[in-house]
Coordinates of C-alpha atoms in Angstrom, one line a residue:
M1456 CA 211.8 100.0 210.9
T1457 CA 209.9 96.7 210.8
E1458 CA 209.7 95.3 214.3
P1459 CA 209.7 91.6 214.9
T1460 CA 207.5 89.9 217.4
A1461 CA 208.3 90.3 221.1
P1462 CA 211.3 88.4 222.4
S1463 CA 210.6 84.8 223.3
P1464 CA 212.8 81.7 223.9
V1465 CA 214.3 80.8 220.6
V1466 CA 213.9 77.2 219.7
P1467 CA 215.8 76.6 216.5
S1468 CA 214.4 74.4 213.8
V1469 CA 218.0 73.5 212.9
P1470 CA 219.8 71.5 215.6
V1471 CA 223.0 73.0 216.9
A1472 CA 224.9 69.8 216.2
R1473 CA 223.9 69.9 212.6
L1474 CA 224.9 73.6 212.3
A1475 CA 228.3 72.8 213.9
Q1476 CA 228.7 69.8 211.6
A1477 CA 227.9 71.9 208.5
F1478 CA 230.5 74.5 209.6
S1479 CA 233.3 72.0 210.3
I1480 CA 232.8 69.9 207.1
Q1481 CA 232.8 73.0 204.9
L1482 CA 235.8 74.4 206.7
I1483 CA 237.9 71.3 206.0
C1484 CA 236.7 70.9 202.4
R1485 CA 237.0 74.6 201.6
I1486 CA 240.6 74.7 202.8
L1487 CA 241.5 71.7 200.7
G1488 CA 239.7 73.2 197.7
M1489 CA 241.5 76.5 198.3
L1490 CA 244.9 74.8 198.3
A1491 CA 244.0 73.0 195.0
S1492 CA 243.0 76.2 193.4
V1493 CA 246.1 78.0 194.5
V1494 CA 248.3 75.3 192.9
S1495 CA 246.1 75.5 189.7
V1496 CA 246.6 79.3 189.6
M1497 CA 250.3 78.9 190.1
L1498 CA 250.7 76.3 187.3
T1499 CA 248.6 78.4 184.9
A1500 CA 250.2 81.8 185.6
R1501 CA 253.8 80.4 185.4
Y1502 CA 253.1 78.7 182.1
L1503 CA 251.2 81.4 180.4
G1504 CA 253.0 84.5 181.7
P1505 CA 251.3 88.0 182.2
G1506 CA 250.2 88.5 178.5
R1507 CA 248.5 85.1 177.8
Y1508 CA 247.2 84.9 181.4
G1509 CA 245.7 88.3 180.8
Q1510 CA 243.8 86.9 177.7
L1511 CA 242.4 84.1 179.9
T1512 CA 241.4 86.6 182.6
I1513 CA 239.6 88.8 180.1
A1514 CA 237.4 85.9 179.0
V1515 CA 236.7 84.7 182.5
A1516 CA 235.9 88.2 183.7
F1517 CA 233.6 89.0 180.8
I1518 CA 231.6 85.7 181.1
G1519 CA 231.6 86.2 184.9
M1520 CA 229.9 89.5 184.4
W1521 CA 227.1 87.8 182.6
A1522 CA 227.0 85.2 185.4
S1523 CA 225.5 87.9 187.5
L1524 CA 222.2 87.0 185.9
V1525 CA 222.4 83.3 186.8
D1526 CA 221.3 83.7 190.5
L1527 CA 218.0 85.5 190.5
G1528 CA 217.9 85.8 194.3
I1529 CA 215.1 83.2 194.4
G1530 CA 217.2 80.9 196.6
R1531 CA 217.2 83.4 199.5
V1532 CA 213.4 84.0 199.1
I1533 CA 212.8 80.2 199.3
V1534 CA 214.9 80.0 202.5
R1535 CA 212.8 82.8 204.0
R1536 CA 209.5 81.3 203.0
V1537 CA 210.4 77.8 204.2
T1538 CA 211.4 79.2 207.6
S1539 CA 207.7 79.6 208.3
S1540 CA 206.3 76.9 206.0
P1541 CA 208.7 73.9 205.8
D1542 CA 206.4 71.8 203.6
D1543 CA 206.7 74.3 200.7
L1544 CA 210.4 73.5 200.0
E1545 CA 209.9 70.8 197.4
R1546 CA 207.4 72.7 195.3
L1547 CA 209.3 76.0 195.4
V1548 CA 212.5 74.2 194.3
R1549 CA 210.7 72.5 191.4
I1550 CA 209.2 75.9 190.3
Y1551 CA 212.7 77.4 190.5
N1552 CA 214.0 74.5 188.3
G1553 CA 211.4 75.2 185.7
L1554 CA 212.2 78.9 185.6
S1555 CA 215.9 78.1 185.3
L1556 CA 215.3 76.0 182.2
V1557 CA 213.5 78.9 180.5
Y1558 CA 216.2 81.5 180.7
C1559 CA 219.6 79.7 180.8
I1560 CA 219.9 79.0 177.1
P1561 CA 219.1 82.6 175.9
L1562 CA 221.5 83.9 178.6
T1563 CA 224.3 81.8 177.2
L1564 CA 223.7 82.9 173.6
V1565 CA 223.6 86.6 174.6
A1566 CA 226.8 86.3 176.6
A1567 CA 228.7 84.6 173.8
G1568 CA 227.4 87.0 171.2
S1569 CA 228.2 90.2 173.1
G1570 CA 231.7 89.0 173.8
L1571 CA 232.3 88.4 170.1
L1572 CA 231.2 92.0 169.4
V1573 CA 233.3 93.6 172.1
Y1574 CA 236.6 91.7 171.7
H1575 CA 238.6 91.1 168.4
D1576 CA 241.5 89.0 169.7
H1577 CA 241.2 85.5 168.3
E1578 CA 242.2 83.6 171.5
V1579 CA 240.0 85.7 173.7
R1580 CA 237.0 85.2 171.4
A1581 CA 237.5 81.4 171.3
M1582 CA 237.7 81.3 175.1
L1583 CA 234.5 83.4 175.4
V1584 CA 232.5 80.9 173.4
V1585 CA 233.8 78.0 175.5
L1586 CA 233.3 79.7 178.8
S1587 CA 229.8 80.8 177.9
C1588 CA 228.7 77.2 178.2
Q1589 CA 229.5 77.4 181.8
L1590 CA 226.5 79.7 182.3
L1591 CA 224.2 76.7 181.5
I1592 CA 225.9 74.6 184.1
V1593 CA 226.0 77.2 186.8
T1594 CA 222.3 78.1 186.3
M1595 CA 221.4 74.4 186.9
L1596 CA 223.8 74.4 189.9
T1597 CA 222.3 77.5 191.5
R1598 CA 218.8 76.1 191.6
L1599 CA 219.9 73.4 194.1
E1600 CA 221.2 75.9 196.8
P1601 CA 217.9 76.3 198.6
V1602 CA 217.8 72.6 199.4
F1603 CA 221.1 72.7 201.2
L1604 CA 220.5 76.1 202.8
V1605 CA 217.2 75.0 204.4
T1606 CA 218.3 71.6 205.6
V1607 CA 221.8 72.8 206.6
R1608 CA 223.3 69.7 205.0
F1609 CA 226.4 70.8 203.2
T1610 CA 228.5 67.6 202.9
A1611 CA 227.6 67.2 199.2
V1612 CA 228.3 70.9 198.5
A1613 CA 231.7 70.8 200.2
V1614 CA 232.7 67.4 198.7
S1615 CA 231.7 68.6 195.2
D1616 CA 233.8 71.7 195.6
V1617 CA 236.9 69.7 196.5
V1618 CA 236.4 67.1 193.8
G1619 CA 235.8 69.8 191.2
R1620 CA 238.9 71.8 192.2
L1621 CA 241.1 68.7 192.2
A1622 CA 239.8 67.7 188.8
T1623 CA 240.6 71.2 187.6
L1624 CA 244.1 70.8 189.0
G1625 CA 244.6 67.5 187.2
V1626 CA 243.5 68.9 183.8
I1627 CA 245.6 72.0 184.1
S1628 CA 248.6 69.9 185.0
F1629 CA 248.0 67.8 181.8
L1630 CA 247.7 71.0 179.7
V1631 CA 250.9 72.5 181.1
A1632 CA 252.8 69.2 180.6
S1633 CA 251.5 68.9 177.0
R1634 CA 252.4 72.6 176.2
A1635 CA 248.8 73.4 175.2
D1636 CA 247.7 76.7 173.7
V1637 CA 246.0 79.3 175.9
I1638 CA 242.6 78.5 174.5
W1639 CA 242.5 75.1 176.1
F1640 CA 242.8 76.6 179.6
A1641 CA 239.2 77.6 179.4
V1642 CA 238.1 73.9 179.5
P1643 CA 239.0 73.2 183.1
Q1644 CA 236.5 75.8 184.3
L1645 CA 233.7 73.7 182.7
I1646 CA 234.9 70.4 184.2
Q1647 CA 234.8 71.9 187.8
T1648 CA 231.3 73.1 187.6
A1649 CA 230.0 70.0 185.7
L1650 CA 231.3 67.7 188.5
Q1651 CA 229.8 70.0 191.2
L1652 CA 226.4 69.8 189.4
L1653 CA 226.5 66.0 189.2
I1654 CA 227.4 65.5 192.9
Q1655 CA 225.0 68.1 194.2
S1656 CA 222.1 67.0 192.0
R1657 CA 222.3 63.5 193.3
A1658 CA 222.4 64.7 196.9
A1659 CA 219.5 67.1 196.5
S1660 CA 217.4 64.5 194.8
Q1661 CA 217.5 62.4 197.9
R1662 CA 215.9 65.3 199.9
V1663 CA 213.3 66.5 197.4
R1664 CA 212.0 65.8 193.9
L1665 CA 213.7 68.0 191.4
R1666 CA 211.5 67.5 188.3
P1667 CA 210.8 71.1 187.0
I1668 CA 207.3 72.6 187.2
L1669 CA 206.3 75.4 184.8
A1670 CA 203.9 77.3 187.1
L1671 CA 203.9 80.8 185.7
R1672 CA 201.9 82.6 188.4
E1673 CA 203.9 81.1 191.3
A1674 CA 207.2 81.8 189.4
A1675 CA 206.1 85.4 188.9
D1676 CA 205.4 85.7 192.6
L1677 CA 208.9 84.4 193.4
L1678 CA 210.4 86.8 191.0
R1679 CA 208.5 89.8 192.4
E1680 CA 209.6 88.8 196.0
S1681 CA 213.2 88.3 194.9
L1682 CA 213.4 91.6 193.0
F1683 CA 215.7 93.3 195.5
P1684 CA 217.8 90.2 196.5
M1685 CA 218.1 89.6 192.7
G1686 CA 219.3 93.1 192.2
V1687 CA 221.8 92.8 195.0
T1688 CA 223.1 89.5 193.6
V1689 CA 223.5 90.9 190.1
I1690 CA 225.2 94.0 191.3
T1691 CA 227.6 91.9 193.6
V1692 CA 228.7 89.7 190.7
L1693 CA 229.1 92.7 188.4
Y1694 CA 231.1 94.4 191.1
W1695 CA 233.7 91.6 191.2
R1696 CA 234.0 91.4 187.4
V1697 CA 233.5 94.8 186.0
D1698 CA 236.9 96.0 187.2
G1699 CA 238.6 93.4 185.1
V1700 CA 236.5 94.2 182.1
I1701 CA 237.2 98.0 182.4
L1702 CA 240.9 97.3 182.9
S1703 CA 240.9 95.1 179.7
L1704 CA 239.4 98.0 177.7
L1705 CA 241.7 100.7 179.1
N1706 CA 245.0 98.9 179.5
T1707 CA 247.2 96.1 178.2
H1708 CA 246.8 92.3 178.4
S1709 CA 249.7 92.2 180.8
E1710 CA 248.1 94.5 183.3
V1711 CA 244.9 92.4 183.2
G1712 CA 247.1 89.3 183.7
V1713 CA 248.7 90.8 186.8
Y1714 CA 245.3 91.9 188.2
G1715 CA 243.9 88.4 187.4
L1716 CA 246.6 86.6 189.3
A1717 CA 246.4 88.9 192.3
S1718 CA 242.6 88.5 192.3
S1719 CA 242.9 84.8 192.1
I1720 CA 245.2 84.7 195.1
A1721 CA 243.3 87.1 197.3
L1722 CA 239.8 86.1 196.4
N1723 CA 240.5 82.4 197.2
T1724 CA 240.5 83.4 200.9
L1725 CA 236.8 84.5 200.6
V1726 CA 235.7 80.9 200.7
L1727 CA 236.3 81.0 204.5
S1728 CA 233.5 83.5 204.9
V1729 CA 231.1 82.1 202.2
F1730 CA 230.7 78.7 203.8
F1731 CA 230.0 80.3 207.2
L1732 CA 227.3 82.7 205.8
K1733 CA 225.6 79.8 204.0
S1734 CA 225.5 77.8 207.2
T1735 CA 223.9 80.6 209.2
L1736 CA 221.6 82.5 206.9
S1737 CA 218.5 80.5 207.9
T1738 CA 219.4 80.9 211.6
A1739 CA 219.8 84.7 211.3
T1740 CA 216.5 85.0 209.5
E1741 CA 214.7 82.9 212.2
L1742 CA 216.3 84.9 215.1
Y1743 CA 215.2 88.2 213.6
S1744 CA 211.6 87.0 213.4
R1745 CA 211.6 85.9 217.0
D1746 CA 214.0 88.0 219.1
L1747 CA 215.6 91.3 218.1
A1748 CA 218.2 91.3 220.9
A1749 CA 219.3 87.7 220.0
F1750 CA 219.6 88.7 216.4
A1751 CA 221.7 91.8 217.2
G1752 CA 224.0 89.6 219.4
F1753 CA 224.2 86.9 216.7
M1754 CA 225.2 89.5 214.1
R1755 CA 227.9 91.0 216.4
R1756 CA 229.4 87.6 217.1
S1757 CA 229.3 86.7 213.4
V1758 CA 231.1 89.9 212.6
E1759 CA 233.7 89.2 215.3
L1760 CA 234.4 85.8 213.8
M1761 CA 234.8 87.4 210.4
Y1762 CA 237.2 90.0 211.9
F1763 CA 239.2 87.2 213.4
L1764 CA 239.7 85.8 209.9
A1765 CA 239.9 89.1 208.0
V1766 CA 242.4 91.1 210.0
P1767 CA 245.4 88.7 209.7
I1768 CA 244.6 88.1 206.0
A1769 CA 244.8 91.9 205.4
V1770 CA 247.7 92.7 207.6
V1771 CA 250.0 89.7 207.0
G1772 CA 248.9 89.6 203.3
V1773 CA 250.4 93.1 202.7
L1774 CA 253.7 91.9 204.2
V1775 CA 254.0 88.8 202.2
A1776 CA 252.5 90.1 198.9
Q1777 CA 255.9 90.2 197.1
P1778 CA 257.2 86.7 197.9
L1779 CA 253.7 85.3 197.4
I1780 CA 253.2 86.8 193.9
R1781 CA 256.7 85.5 193.0
L1782 CA 255.9 82.0 194.2
L1783 CA 252.6 81.7 192.5
G1784 CA 253.5 83.6 189.3
S1785 CA 256.9 84.4 188.1
Q1786 CA 259.4 87.3 188.2
A1787 CA 257.5 89.0 185.4
F1788 CA 254.5 89.5 187.7
V1789 CA 256.4 90.9 190.7
S1790 CA 256.8 94.6 190.0
R1791 CA 253.2 95.3 189.2
G1792 CA 251.7 92.4 191.1
T1793 CA 253.1 93.2 194.6
P1794 CA 251.2 96.4 195.3
T1795 CA 248.1 95.1 193.5
L1796 CA 248.0 91.9 195.7
A1797 CA 248.6 94.0 198.8
L1798 CA 245.7 96.2 198.0
L1799 CA 243.4 93.2 197.2
F1800 CA 244.2 91.5 200.5
I1801 CA 243.0 94.7 202.3
A1802 CA 239.9 94.7 200.1
V1803 CA 239.1 91.1 200.8
G1804 CA 239.5 91.6 204.5
L1805 CA 236.9 94.4 204.3
R1806 CA 234.7 92.2 202.1
F1807 CA 234.6 89.5 204.9
I1808 CA 232.8 92.1 207.1
A1809 CA 230.7 93.7 204.4
T1810 CA 229.3 90.4 203.2
T1811 CA 228.3 89.4 206.8
L1812 CA 226.6 92.7 207.3
G1813 CA 224.8 92.3 204.0
E1814 CA 223.4 89.0 205.0
G1815 CA 222.2 90.7 208.2
L1816 CA 220.4 93.3 206.1
F1817 CA 218.6 90.6 204.2
A1818 CA 217.7 88.6 207.3
S1819 CA 216.3 91.8 208.9
H1820 CA 214.1 92.5 205.9
S1821 CA 216.2 95.5 204.8
Q1822 CA 216.7 94.2 201.3
R1823 CA 215.5 97.4 199.7
F1824 CA 218.2 99.4 201.5
W1825 CA 220.7 96.6 200.7
F1826 CA 219.8 96.9 197.0
W1827 CA 220.3 100.6 196.9
L1828 CA 223.6 100.4 198.9
S1829 CA 224.8 97.8 196.4
V1830 CA 223.9 100.1 193.5
A1831 CA 225.8 103.0 195.1
T1832 CA 228.8 100.7 195.7
L1833 CA 228.9 99.4 192.1
T1834 CA 228.5 103.0 190.8
L1835 CA 231.4 104.2 192.9
N1836 CA 233.5 101.2 191.8
I1837 CA 232.9 101.9 188.1
V1838 CA 233.7 105.6 188.4
L1839 CA 236.9 104.9 190.3
N1840 CA 238.0 102.3 187.8
L1841 CA 237.3 104.6 184.8
A1842 CA 239.3 107.3 186.5
L1843 CA 242.3 105.1 187.7
D1844 CA 242.7 102.1 185.4
G1845 CA 244.0 103.9 182.4
R1846 CA 246.8 105.6 184.4
L1847 CA 247.6 103.2 187.2
G1848 CA 246.5 99.9 185.6
A1849 CA 246.1 97.0 188.0
V1850 CA 247.1 99.1 191.0
G1851 CA 244.3 101.5 190.1
A1852 CA 241.8 98.7 190.1
G1853 CA 243.0 97.6 193.5
I1854 CA 242.7 101.1 195.0
A1855 CA 239.1 101.3 193.6
L1856 CA 238.2 98.0 195.3
V1857 CA 239.5 99.1 198.7
C1858 CA 237.6 102.4 198.6
T1859 CA 234.3 100.8 197.6
E1860 CA 234.6 98.0 200.2
L1861 CA 235.2 100.5 203.0
F1862 CA 232.2 102.6 201.8
N1863 CA 229.9 99.5 201.7
M1864 CA 231.0 98.2 205.2
T1865 CA 230.6 101.6 206.8
I1866 CA 227.1 102.3 205.5
A1867 CA 225.9 98.7 206.2
S1868 CA 227.1 99.0 209.8
W1869 CA 225.3 102.3 210.3
W1870 CA 222.0 100.9 209.0
L1871 CA 222.1 97.7 211.0
H1872 CA 222.7 99.9 214.1
R1873 CA 219.5 101.7 213.3
Q1874 CA 217.6 98.5 212.7
C1875 CA 218.6 96.3 215.6
G1876 CA 221.1 98.1 217.8
Y1877 CA 224.2 96.4 216.2
H1878 CA 227.5 97.9 217.3
T1879 CA 230.9 97.5 215.6
P1880 CA 232.9 95.3 218.1
V1881 CA 235.6 97.9 218.8
L1882 CA 236.9 96.3 222.0
F1883 CA 237.2 93.0 220.2
L1884 CA 239.3 94.6 217.5
L1885 CA 241.6 96.2 220.1
R1886 CA 242.1 92.8 221.8
L1887 CA 242.6 91.2 218.3
S1888 CA 245.6 93.6 217.8
V1889 CA 247.7 91.5 220.2
P1890 CA 247.7 88.2 218.2
T1891 CA 247.9 90.2 215.0
A1892 CA 251.0 91.9 216.3
A1893 CA 252.5 88.6 217.2
S1894 CA 251.9 87.3 213.6
V1895 CA 253.5 90.4 212.2
A1896 CA 256.5 90.0 214.4
V1897 CA 256.9 86.4 213.2
V1898 CA 256.7 87.6 209.5
L1899 CA 259.4 90.2 210.1
L1900 CA 261.7 87.9 212.0
L1901 CA 261.5 85.2 209.3
A1902 CA 262.0 87.6 206.4
G1903 CA 264.1 85.8 203.8
H1904 CA 262.7 82.4 204.5
H1905 CA 260.3 80.6 202.2
V1906 CA 256.9 82.3 202.2
I1907 CA 255.1 79.1 203.0
V1908 CA 257.2 78.7 206.1
V1909 CA 256.6 82.3 207.0
L1910 CA 252.8 82.0 206.6
A1911 CA 252.6 78.8 208.6
A1912 CA 254.7 80.3 211.5
A1913 CA 252.6 83.4 211.4
A1914 CA 249.3 81.4 211.6
V1915 CA 250.6 79.3 214.5
A1916 CA 251.6 82.4 216.4
Y1917 CA 248.3 84.1 215.7
L1918 CA 246.3 81.0 216.9
A1919 CA 248.5 80.3 219.9
I1920 CA 248.3 83.9 221.2
N1921 CA 244.6 83.9 220.6
A1922 CA 244.2 80.6 222.5
A1923 CA 246.1 82.0 225.4
I1924 CA 244.5 85.5 225.8
G1925 CA 241.7 85.7 223.2
P1926 CA 239.7 87.5 222.0
L1927 CA 238.0 84.6 220.2
T1928 CA 237.4 81.9 222.7
W1929 CA 235.2 78.8 222.7
S1930 CA 232.6 80.6 224.8
T1931 CA 232.5 83.3 222.1
M1932 CA 231.9 80.6 219.5
A1933 CA 229.2 79.1 221.7
S1934 CA 227.3 82.4 221.8
L1935 CA 226.8 81.9 218.0
R1936 CA 224.4 79.1 218.8
P1937 CA 220.9 79.9 217.9
N1938 CA 219.6 78.7 221.2
A1939 CA 221.9 80.9 223.3
Q1940 CA 220.1 82.9 226.0
P1941 CA 219.1 86.4 225.0
E1942 CA 221.2 88.0 227.8
Q1943 CA 224.3 86.2 226.4
L1944 CA 223.7 87.8 223.0
T1945 CA 222.7 91.3 223.9
P1946 CA 225.2 93.7 222.4

């Protein structure tokens, strides 16, 4: 185990006020963006139905699989380097920009060409060509991440996300109103990412110069250092897309459509964890380098916060899966979509925790272990999908995801315990069962009412009981501050 230096008072390079501001701004914008995405999914699924929605899902999943090669893991390496040498940020970002320009066009051509070889459906092939252009935009967008991660200034990121999702909603509304063919529904994906690129590029250029530098030796050094983070990133994206691709090869378009709708609903909730992790990665890295006890405490509190979000999503999600799939889709989705969505809510709840633990593995310089854990998780996922998707369809893919998420979370927790003394917050989970039980009771009492009313009432009950008796209190949130005293953070 790599030991950090001896504990010392932690003086963060990122002010607490800025960290809190980044957290709150992203929370508001992500919620608004999530709502816009949910409406977009509802309009698209209702209009297209399971079969044509399945065609769209196939194209999105296949290009999404190639998108695993967009993020080379260099962003995380830049964050870690700049933690000790802040003046290097601009040059590292410019080198990253140059590297991005070199590989984005070949990647796009290979993705489109391979899709044309694998699929023979005319509509699917047309959408594959359109969506492959998104790889160009996303590659250019990814290169900006280190600027925002290091400076912890996420206003532009959050605003661009909302604007992009609202624009997507507007275009989809127009397509539905004009009774457009399924092929046109690939276009809104490009509009969203293009707007994000424009807004974030302008904001990043105010912090650093973005003009690319083709420095081969330094780029090679970045690639070598990012080897394991890159592997983890590639595997993670493949992990979320390969199930849809396998399902498309082993089952019908309708089953893919059902799984695509359930995934869109469940995975939208993941934005709540993503923005938190992006806001705290540099803080976790800095804490590990200075104070092991503070890092362990920070990780435990971070996991507690994720449990606070994940548990009601998993538990209440199972209970409202049927009315939710009916609301956002149509009756044609209900019979197969209900058990699939219930399983995916559980998987997403587990992913909240697994992702947080994974960032802890990276911050604690355990990226080699993180890489091999990701390889094992992806392998297990592929094996389970090959075994289950042909017979069980979308439900089989959901079962595979739950099993692999549980495996990943368990192993990551064990390794972090070895590295820094991290412990799963069992007492916190026991106390969390009280507000969770209250939200479940509300869902059962309001059965038969509109699902939005039920969800709102369950959320109010959950938050109210928590505010009254915990377990997540303002003092718990305060202990996430990077300048908290070590004794406050000791697990």
